[in-house]
Coordinates of C-alpha atoms and ligand atoms in Angstrom, one line a residue:
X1 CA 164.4 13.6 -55.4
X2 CA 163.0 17.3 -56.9
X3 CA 159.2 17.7 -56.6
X4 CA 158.5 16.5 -60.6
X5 CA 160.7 12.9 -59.6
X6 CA 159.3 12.6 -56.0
X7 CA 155.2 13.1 -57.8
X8 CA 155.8 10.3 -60.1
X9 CA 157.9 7.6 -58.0
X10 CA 157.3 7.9 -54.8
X11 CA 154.8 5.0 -53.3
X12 CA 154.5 4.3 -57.0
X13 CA 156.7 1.5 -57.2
X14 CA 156.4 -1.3 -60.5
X15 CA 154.2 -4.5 -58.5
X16 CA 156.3 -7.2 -57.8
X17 CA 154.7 -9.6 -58.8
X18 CA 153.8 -9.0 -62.6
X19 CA 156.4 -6.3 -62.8
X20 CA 153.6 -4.3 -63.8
X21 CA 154.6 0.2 -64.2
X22 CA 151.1 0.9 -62.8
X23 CA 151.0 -0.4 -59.2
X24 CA 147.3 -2.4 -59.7
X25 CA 143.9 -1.0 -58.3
X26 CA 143.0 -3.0 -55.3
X27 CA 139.6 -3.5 -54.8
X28 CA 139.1 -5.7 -52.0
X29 CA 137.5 -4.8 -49.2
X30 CA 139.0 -7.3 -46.7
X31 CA 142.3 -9.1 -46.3
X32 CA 143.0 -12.8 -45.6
X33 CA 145.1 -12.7 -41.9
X34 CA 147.7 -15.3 -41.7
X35 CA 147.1 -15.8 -38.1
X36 CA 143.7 -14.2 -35.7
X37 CA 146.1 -11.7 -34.1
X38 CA 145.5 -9.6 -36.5
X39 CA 149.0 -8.8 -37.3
X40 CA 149.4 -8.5 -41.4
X41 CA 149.7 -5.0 -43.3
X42 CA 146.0 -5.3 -44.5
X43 CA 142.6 -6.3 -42.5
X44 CA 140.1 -4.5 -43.8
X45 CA 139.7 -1.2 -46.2
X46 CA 138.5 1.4 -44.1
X47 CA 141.8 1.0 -42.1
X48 CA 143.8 0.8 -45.2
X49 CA 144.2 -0.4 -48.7
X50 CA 146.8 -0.6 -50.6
X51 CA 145.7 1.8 -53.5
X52 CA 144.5 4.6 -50.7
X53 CA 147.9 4.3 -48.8
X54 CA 149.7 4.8 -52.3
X55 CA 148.3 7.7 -53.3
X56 CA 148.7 8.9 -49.2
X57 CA 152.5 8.1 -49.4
X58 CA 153.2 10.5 -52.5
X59 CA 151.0 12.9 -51.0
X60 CA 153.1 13.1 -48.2
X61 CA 155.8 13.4 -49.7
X62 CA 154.7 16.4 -51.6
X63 CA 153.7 18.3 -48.9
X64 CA 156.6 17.4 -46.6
X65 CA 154.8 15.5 -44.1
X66 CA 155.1 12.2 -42.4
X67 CA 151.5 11.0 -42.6
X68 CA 149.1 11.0 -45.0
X69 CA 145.4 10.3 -45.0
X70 CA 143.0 10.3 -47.8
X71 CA 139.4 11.1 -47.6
X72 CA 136.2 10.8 -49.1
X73 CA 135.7 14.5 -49.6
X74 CA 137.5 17.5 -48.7
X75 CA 134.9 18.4 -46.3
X76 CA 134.8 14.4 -44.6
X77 CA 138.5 15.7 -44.2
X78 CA 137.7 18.7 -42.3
X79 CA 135.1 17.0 -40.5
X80 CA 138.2 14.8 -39.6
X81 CA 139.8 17.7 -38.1
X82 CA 137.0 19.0 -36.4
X83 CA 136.4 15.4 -34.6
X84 CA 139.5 17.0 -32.4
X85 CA 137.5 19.2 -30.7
X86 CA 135.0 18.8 -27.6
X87 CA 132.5 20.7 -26.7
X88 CA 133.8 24.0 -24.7
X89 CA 136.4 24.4 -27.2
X90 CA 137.5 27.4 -30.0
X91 CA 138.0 27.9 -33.1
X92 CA 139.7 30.7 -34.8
X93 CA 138.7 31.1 -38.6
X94 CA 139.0 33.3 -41.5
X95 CA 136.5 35.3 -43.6
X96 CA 137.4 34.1 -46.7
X97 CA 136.8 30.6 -46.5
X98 CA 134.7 28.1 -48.6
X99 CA 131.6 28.2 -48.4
X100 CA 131.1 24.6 -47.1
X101 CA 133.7 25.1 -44.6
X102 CA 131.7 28.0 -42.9
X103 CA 128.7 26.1 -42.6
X104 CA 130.5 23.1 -41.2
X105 CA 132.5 25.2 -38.3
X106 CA 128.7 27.8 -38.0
X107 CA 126.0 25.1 -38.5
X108 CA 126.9 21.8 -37.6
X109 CA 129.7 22.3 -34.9
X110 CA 128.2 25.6 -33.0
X111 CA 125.0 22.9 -32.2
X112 CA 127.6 20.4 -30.5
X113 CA 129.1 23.4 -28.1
X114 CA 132.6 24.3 -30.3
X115 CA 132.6 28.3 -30.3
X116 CA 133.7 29.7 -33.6
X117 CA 135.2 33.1 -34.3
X118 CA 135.7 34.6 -37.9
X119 CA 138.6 37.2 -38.5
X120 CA 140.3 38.6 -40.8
X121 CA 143.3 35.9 -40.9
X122 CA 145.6 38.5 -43.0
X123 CA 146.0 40.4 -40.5
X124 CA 148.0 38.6 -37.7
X125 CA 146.8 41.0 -34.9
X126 CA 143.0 39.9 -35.8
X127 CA 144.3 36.7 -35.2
X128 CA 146.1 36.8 -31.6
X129 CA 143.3 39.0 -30.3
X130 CA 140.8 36.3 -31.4
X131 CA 142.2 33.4 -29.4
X132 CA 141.3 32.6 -26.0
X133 CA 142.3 29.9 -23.3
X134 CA 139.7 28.0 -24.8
X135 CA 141.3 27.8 -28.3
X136 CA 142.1 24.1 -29.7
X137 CA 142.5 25.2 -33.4
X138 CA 143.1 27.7 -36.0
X139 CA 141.7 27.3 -39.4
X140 CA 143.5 29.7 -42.1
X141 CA 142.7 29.0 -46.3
X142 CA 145.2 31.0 -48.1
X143 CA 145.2 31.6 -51.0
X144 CA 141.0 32.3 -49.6
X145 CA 138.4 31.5 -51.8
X146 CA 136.9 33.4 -53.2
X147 CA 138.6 36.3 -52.3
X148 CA 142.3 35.0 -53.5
X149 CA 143.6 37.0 -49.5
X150 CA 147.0 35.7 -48.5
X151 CA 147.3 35.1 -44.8
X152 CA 150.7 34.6 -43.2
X153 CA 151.2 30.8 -42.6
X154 CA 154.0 31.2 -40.2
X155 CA 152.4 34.0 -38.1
X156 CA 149.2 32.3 -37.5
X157 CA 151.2 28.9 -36.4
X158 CA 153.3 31.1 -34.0
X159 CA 150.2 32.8 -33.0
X160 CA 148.6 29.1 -32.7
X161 CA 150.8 27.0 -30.6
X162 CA 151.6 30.2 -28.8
X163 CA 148.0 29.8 -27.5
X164 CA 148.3 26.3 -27.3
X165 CA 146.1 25.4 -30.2
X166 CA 146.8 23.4 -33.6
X167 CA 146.7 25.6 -36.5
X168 CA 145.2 23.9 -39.6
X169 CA 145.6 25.6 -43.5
X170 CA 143.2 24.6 -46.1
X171 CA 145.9 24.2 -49.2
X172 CA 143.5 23.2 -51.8
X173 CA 143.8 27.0 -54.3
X174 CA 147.3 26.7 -53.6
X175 CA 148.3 23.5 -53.6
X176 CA 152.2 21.5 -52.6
X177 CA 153.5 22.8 -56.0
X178 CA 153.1 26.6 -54.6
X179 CA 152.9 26.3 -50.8
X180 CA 153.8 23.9 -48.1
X181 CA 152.5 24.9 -45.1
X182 CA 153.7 22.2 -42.8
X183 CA 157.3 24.0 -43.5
X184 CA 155.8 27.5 -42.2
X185 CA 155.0 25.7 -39.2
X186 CA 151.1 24.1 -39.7
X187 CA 150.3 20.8 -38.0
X188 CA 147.6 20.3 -40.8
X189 CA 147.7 20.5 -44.3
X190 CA 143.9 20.2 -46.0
X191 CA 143.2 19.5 -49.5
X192 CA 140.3 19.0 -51.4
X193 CA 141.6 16.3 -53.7
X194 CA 138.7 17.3 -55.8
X195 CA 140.3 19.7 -57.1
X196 CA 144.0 20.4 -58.7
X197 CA 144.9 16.6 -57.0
X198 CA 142.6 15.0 -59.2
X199 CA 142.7 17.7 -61.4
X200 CA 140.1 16.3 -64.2
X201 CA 136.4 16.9 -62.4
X202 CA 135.8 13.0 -62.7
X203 CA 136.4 12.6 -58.6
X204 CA 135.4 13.7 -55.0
X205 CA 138.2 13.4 -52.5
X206 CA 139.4 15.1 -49.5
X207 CA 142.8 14.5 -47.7
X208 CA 145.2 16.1 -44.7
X209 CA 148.9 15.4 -44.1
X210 CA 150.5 16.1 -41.0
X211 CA 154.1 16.9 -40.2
X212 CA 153.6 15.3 -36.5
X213 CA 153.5 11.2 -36.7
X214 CA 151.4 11.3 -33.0
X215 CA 148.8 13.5 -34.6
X216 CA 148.5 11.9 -37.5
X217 CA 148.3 8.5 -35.6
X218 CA 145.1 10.2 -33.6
X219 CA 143.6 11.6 -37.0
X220 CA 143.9 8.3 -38.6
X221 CA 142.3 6.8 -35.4
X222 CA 139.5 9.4 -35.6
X223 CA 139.2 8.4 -39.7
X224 CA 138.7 5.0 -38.8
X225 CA 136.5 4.8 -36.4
X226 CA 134.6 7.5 -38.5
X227 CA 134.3 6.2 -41.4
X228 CA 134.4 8.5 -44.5
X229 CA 138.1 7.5 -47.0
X230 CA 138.4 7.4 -49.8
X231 CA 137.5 4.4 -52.1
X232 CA 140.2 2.3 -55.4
X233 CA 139.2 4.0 -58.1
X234 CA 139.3 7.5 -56.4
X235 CA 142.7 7.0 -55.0
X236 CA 143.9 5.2 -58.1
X237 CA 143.1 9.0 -59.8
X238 CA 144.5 10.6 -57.5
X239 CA 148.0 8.8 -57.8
X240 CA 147.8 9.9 -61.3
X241 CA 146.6 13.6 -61.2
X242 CA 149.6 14.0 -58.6
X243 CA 152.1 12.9 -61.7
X244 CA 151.6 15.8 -64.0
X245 CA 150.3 18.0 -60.6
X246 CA 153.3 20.3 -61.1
X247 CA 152.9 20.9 -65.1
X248 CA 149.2 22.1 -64.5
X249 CA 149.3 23.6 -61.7
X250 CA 152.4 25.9 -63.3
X251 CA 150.9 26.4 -66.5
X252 CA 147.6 26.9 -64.9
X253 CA 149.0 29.9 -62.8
X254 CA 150.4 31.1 -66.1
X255 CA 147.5 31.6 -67.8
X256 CA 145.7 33.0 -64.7
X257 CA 148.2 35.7 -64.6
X258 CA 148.0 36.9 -67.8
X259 CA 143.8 36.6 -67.6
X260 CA 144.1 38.8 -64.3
X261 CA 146.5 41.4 -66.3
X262 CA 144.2 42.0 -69.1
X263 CA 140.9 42.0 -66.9
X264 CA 142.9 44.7 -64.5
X265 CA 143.1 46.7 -68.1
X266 CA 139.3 45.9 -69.2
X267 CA 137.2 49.2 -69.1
X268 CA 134.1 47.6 -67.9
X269 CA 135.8 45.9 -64.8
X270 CA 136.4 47.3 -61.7
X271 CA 138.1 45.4 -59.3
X272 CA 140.6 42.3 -59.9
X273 CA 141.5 40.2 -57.0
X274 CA 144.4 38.2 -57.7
X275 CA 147.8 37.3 -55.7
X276 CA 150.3 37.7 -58.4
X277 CA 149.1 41.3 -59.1
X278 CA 151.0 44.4 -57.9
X279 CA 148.3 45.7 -56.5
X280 CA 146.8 43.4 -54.6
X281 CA 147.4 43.4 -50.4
X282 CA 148.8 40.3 -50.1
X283 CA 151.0 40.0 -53.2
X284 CA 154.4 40.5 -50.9
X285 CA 154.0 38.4 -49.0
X286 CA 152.5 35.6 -51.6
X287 CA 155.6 36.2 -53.4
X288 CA 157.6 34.8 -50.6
X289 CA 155.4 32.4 -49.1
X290 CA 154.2 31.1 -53.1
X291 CA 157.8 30.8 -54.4
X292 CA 155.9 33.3 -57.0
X293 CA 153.2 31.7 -58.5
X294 CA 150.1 32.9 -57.5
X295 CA 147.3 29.8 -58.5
X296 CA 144.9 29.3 -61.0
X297 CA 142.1 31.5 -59.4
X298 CA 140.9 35.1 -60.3
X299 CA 138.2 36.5 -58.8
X300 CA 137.0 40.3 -60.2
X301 CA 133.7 42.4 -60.4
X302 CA 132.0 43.8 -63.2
X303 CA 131.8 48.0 -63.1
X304 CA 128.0 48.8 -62.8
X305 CA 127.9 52.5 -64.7
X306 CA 124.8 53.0 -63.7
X307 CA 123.7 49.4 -64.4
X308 CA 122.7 46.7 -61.5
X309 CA 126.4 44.8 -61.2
X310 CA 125.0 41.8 -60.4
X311 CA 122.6 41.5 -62.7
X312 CA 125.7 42.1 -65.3
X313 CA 127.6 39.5 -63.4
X314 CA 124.7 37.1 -63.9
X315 CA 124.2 37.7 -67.9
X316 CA 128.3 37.3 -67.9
X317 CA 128.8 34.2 -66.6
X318 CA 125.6 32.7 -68.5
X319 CA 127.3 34.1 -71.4
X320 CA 131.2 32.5 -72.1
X321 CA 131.1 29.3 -73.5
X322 CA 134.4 28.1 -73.0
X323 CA 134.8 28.8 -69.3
X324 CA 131.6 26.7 -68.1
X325 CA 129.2 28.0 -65.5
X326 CA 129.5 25.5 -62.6
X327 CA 131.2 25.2 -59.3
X328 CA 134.3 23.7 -58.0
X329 CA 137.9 24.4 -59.5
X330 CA 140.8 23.4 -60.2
X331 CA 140.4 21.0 -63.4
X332 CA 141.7 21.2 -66.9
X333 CA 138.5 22.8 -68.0
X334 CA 138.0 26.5 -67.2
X335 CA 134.9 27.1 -64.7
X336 CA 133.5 30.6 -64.0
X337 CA 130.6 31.3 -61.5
X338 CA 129.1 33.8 -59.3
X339 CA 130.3 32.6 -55.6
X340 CA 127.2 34.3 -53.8
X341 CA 125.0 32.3 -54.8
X342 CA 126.8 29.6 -56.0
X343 CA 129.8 28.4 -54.5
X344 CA 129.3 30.7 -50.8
X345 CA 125.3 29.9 -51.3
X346 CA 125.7 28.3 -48.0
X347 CA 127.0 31.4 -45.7
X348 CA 124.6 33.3 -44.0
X349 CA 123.8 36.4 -46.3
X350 CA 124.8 39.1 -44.5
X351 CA 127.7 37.5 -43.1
X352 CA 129.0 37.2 -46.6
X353 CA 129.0 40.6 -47.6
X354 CA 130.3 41.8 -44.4
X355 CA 133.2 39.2 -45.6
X356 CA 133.8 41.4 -48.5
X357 CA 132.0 38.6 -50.9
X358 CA 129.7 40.9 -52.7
X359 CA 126.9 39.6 -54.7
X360 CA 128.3 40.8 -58.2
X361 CA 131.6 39.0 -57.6
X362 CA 132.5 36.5 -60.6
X363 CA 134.6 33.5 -59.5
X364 CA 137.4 32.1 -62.6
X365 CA 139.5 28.3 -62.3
X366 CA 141.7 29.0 -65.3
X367 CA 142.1 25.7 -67.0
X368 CA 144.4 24.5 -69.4
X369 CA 143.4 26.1 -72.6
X370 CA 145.1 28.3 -74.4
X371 CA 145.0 32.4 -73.2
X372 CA 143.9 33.8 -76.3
X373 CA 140.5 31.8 -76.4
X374 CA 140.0 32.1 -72.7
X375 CA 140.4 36.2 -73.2
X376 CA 138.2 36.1 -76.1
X377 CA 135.4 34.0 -74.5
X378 CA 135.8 36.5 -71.6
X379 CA 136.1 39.3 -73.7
X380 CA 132.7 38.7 -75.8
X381 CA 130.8 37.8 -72.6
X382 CA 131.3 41.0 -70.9
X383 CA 131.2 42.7 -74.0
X384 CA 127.5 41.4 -74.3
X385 CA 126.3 42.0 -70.6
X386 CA 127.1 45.3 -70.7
Ligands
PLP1 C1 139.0 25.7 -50.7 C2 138.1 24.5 -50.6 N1 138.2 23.8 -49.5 C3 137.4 22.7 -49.3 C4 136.4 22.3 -50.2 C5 135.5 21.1 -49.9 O1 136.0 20.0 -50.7 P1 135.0 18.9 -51.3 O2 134.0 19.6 -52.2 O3 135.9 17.9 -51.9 O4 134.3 18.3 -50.1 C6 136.3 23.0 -51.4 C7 135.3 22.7 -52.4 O5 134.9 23.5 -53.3 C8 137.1 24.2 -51.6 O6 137.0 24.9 -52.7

């Protein structure tokens, strides 16, 4: 089955017993046993419910893999990950990650002894001279956010296992539709299934798929005995947002192309970073490894002319009124923001401009309107500011 079939069918199957299109929502948070061994499908929902395991099957199936597991959050899901390590061990990290990802891997797991190191992940050299014999795992988001770099999936898993370390890619900006990393050679596919999963901004969710049935086994272990999946009603959206994935995500990309085109030709803007332009670094190699769509996501920066940029930046994002001012990405709705102190709020400062993430940067998720409003609204906001 092609991508479109496998998003609506797979683990989607009529219920047998009403016949009913929809598989049904199930709710229950424990499952009669037909014997105390313990030996039915079901016990109890943090293990596994039906609904959750539904929208895990056509996840995997997506993305290639042969597990699935489903989350309460995109960052319970990296948490997940992270439960691999002990204390004494490495990570390897890029620059231009989330926001909440960074503080995860530089707040929380530096206190319980896992050393972190941040490079540059598009440039494989960076990379391998990063690593050490203490190395368990490489993290790599590409495309990064906010940034929109590409890093080389395949490279950093040879680089990775090489080593002797699991290497781990944060999908969410690009999503199964563009990229499948477990097919460059990743053990760990993340997602925020906040985002272009659900696809609506009406859920939380977080997932990783794995190509590897051991390590899925240990990271479904690790979920259990943790705690944090995702609930019915969550994983009953999900399911759904994964049916018409492809059509967004596509059109999405679309529209973000043609947004970055005419901001690269605005006067009053001075830098566009965006995958599917000429001009930017990575676009090569994002045209291989994105089967040439470059996501949904433009990031650019207002030209100061004498001005203060961020200031500008500010009165531009206060100022559009179709692309709302919030964080988060990847719905039908348009969002812009300013990632500094929004979305990246939680990175130290300085470390966040030494990541290239300047204070004036403006952060789009192209939605599903239509181009010519979304230019106007952009248009007349920058017009204004300036
Ligand atoms: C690229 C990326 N990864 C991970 C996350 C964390 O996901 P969640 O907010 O679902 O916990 C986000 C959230 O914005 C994100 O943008």
């Amino acid at each position: 089955m092609r991508f479109r079939t496998r998003a609506i069918h797979v683990g989607q199957e009529p219920d047998p017993a009403s016949g009913a299109i929809v598989p049904p929502v199930h709710v229950a948070s424990t499952f009669v046993q037909p014997d105390a061994s313990m030996t039915a499908a079901y016990d109890y929902a943090r293990t596994g419910s039906p609904t959750r395991n539904a929208f895990e099957h056509t996840l995997a199936a997506l993305d290639g893999g042969s597990r699935a597991l489903a989350f309460a959050s995109g960052m319970a899901a990296t948490h997940c990950v992270a439960q691999l390590l002990a204390p004494g061990d490495h990570i390897v990290t890029g620059t231009d990650i989330y926001g909440g990802t960074w503080r995860l891997f530089n707040r929380v797991l530096t206190g319980h002894g896992v050393a972190v190191t941040a490079v540059d992940t598009t440039d494989p050299d960076a990379v391998r001279r990063a690593v050490r014999p203490a190395t368990r795992l490489v993290w790599i988001e590409s495309p990064g956010n906010p940034l929109l770099s590409i890093t080389d999936i395949a490279a950093c898993a040879e680089i990775a296992h090489a080593a002797g370390a699991l290497l781990a890619c944060d999908a969410t900006l690009s999503t199964p539709v563009i990229t499948r990393p477990l097919e460059l050679g990743a053990d760990i596919v993340m997602h925020s299934a906040t985002k272009y999963l659900g696809g609506h901004s009406d859920l939380l969710g977080g997932a990783l798929v794995t190509a590897d049935a051991e390590l899925g086994s240990r990271l479904h272990w690790l979920q259990n005995a943790t705690g944090a999946v995702m609930g019915p009603w969550e994983s009953f959206l999900c399911s759904r947002g994964l049916k018409t994935l492809e059509l967004r995500v596509l059109a999405q990309a679309a529209t973000a192309l043609r947004i970055a085109e005419w901001l690269r030709s605005h006067p009053l803007v001075r830098r566009v970073h965006y995958p599917g332009l000429a001009g930017h670094p990575g676009h090569a190699l994002a045209s291989r490894q994105m089967n040439g769509v470059y996501g949904a996501m433009v990031s650019f920066e207002i030209a100061a002319a004498g001005g203060d940029d961020v200031v500008r930046a500010r009165r531009v994002v206060e100022a559009t009124r179709i692309f709302r001012l919030a964080v988060s990405l990847g719905a039908v709705e348009s969002l812009i923001e300013l990632p500094a102190v929004m979305s990246h709020g939680s990175y130290d400062p300085e470390a966040r401009r030494a990541c290239g993430i300047v204070d004036g940067l403006v952060r789009l998720s192209v939605g599903l309107e239509a181009f010519e409003d979304l230019r106007d609204d952009l248009a007349a906001a920058i017009d204004q500011a300036s």
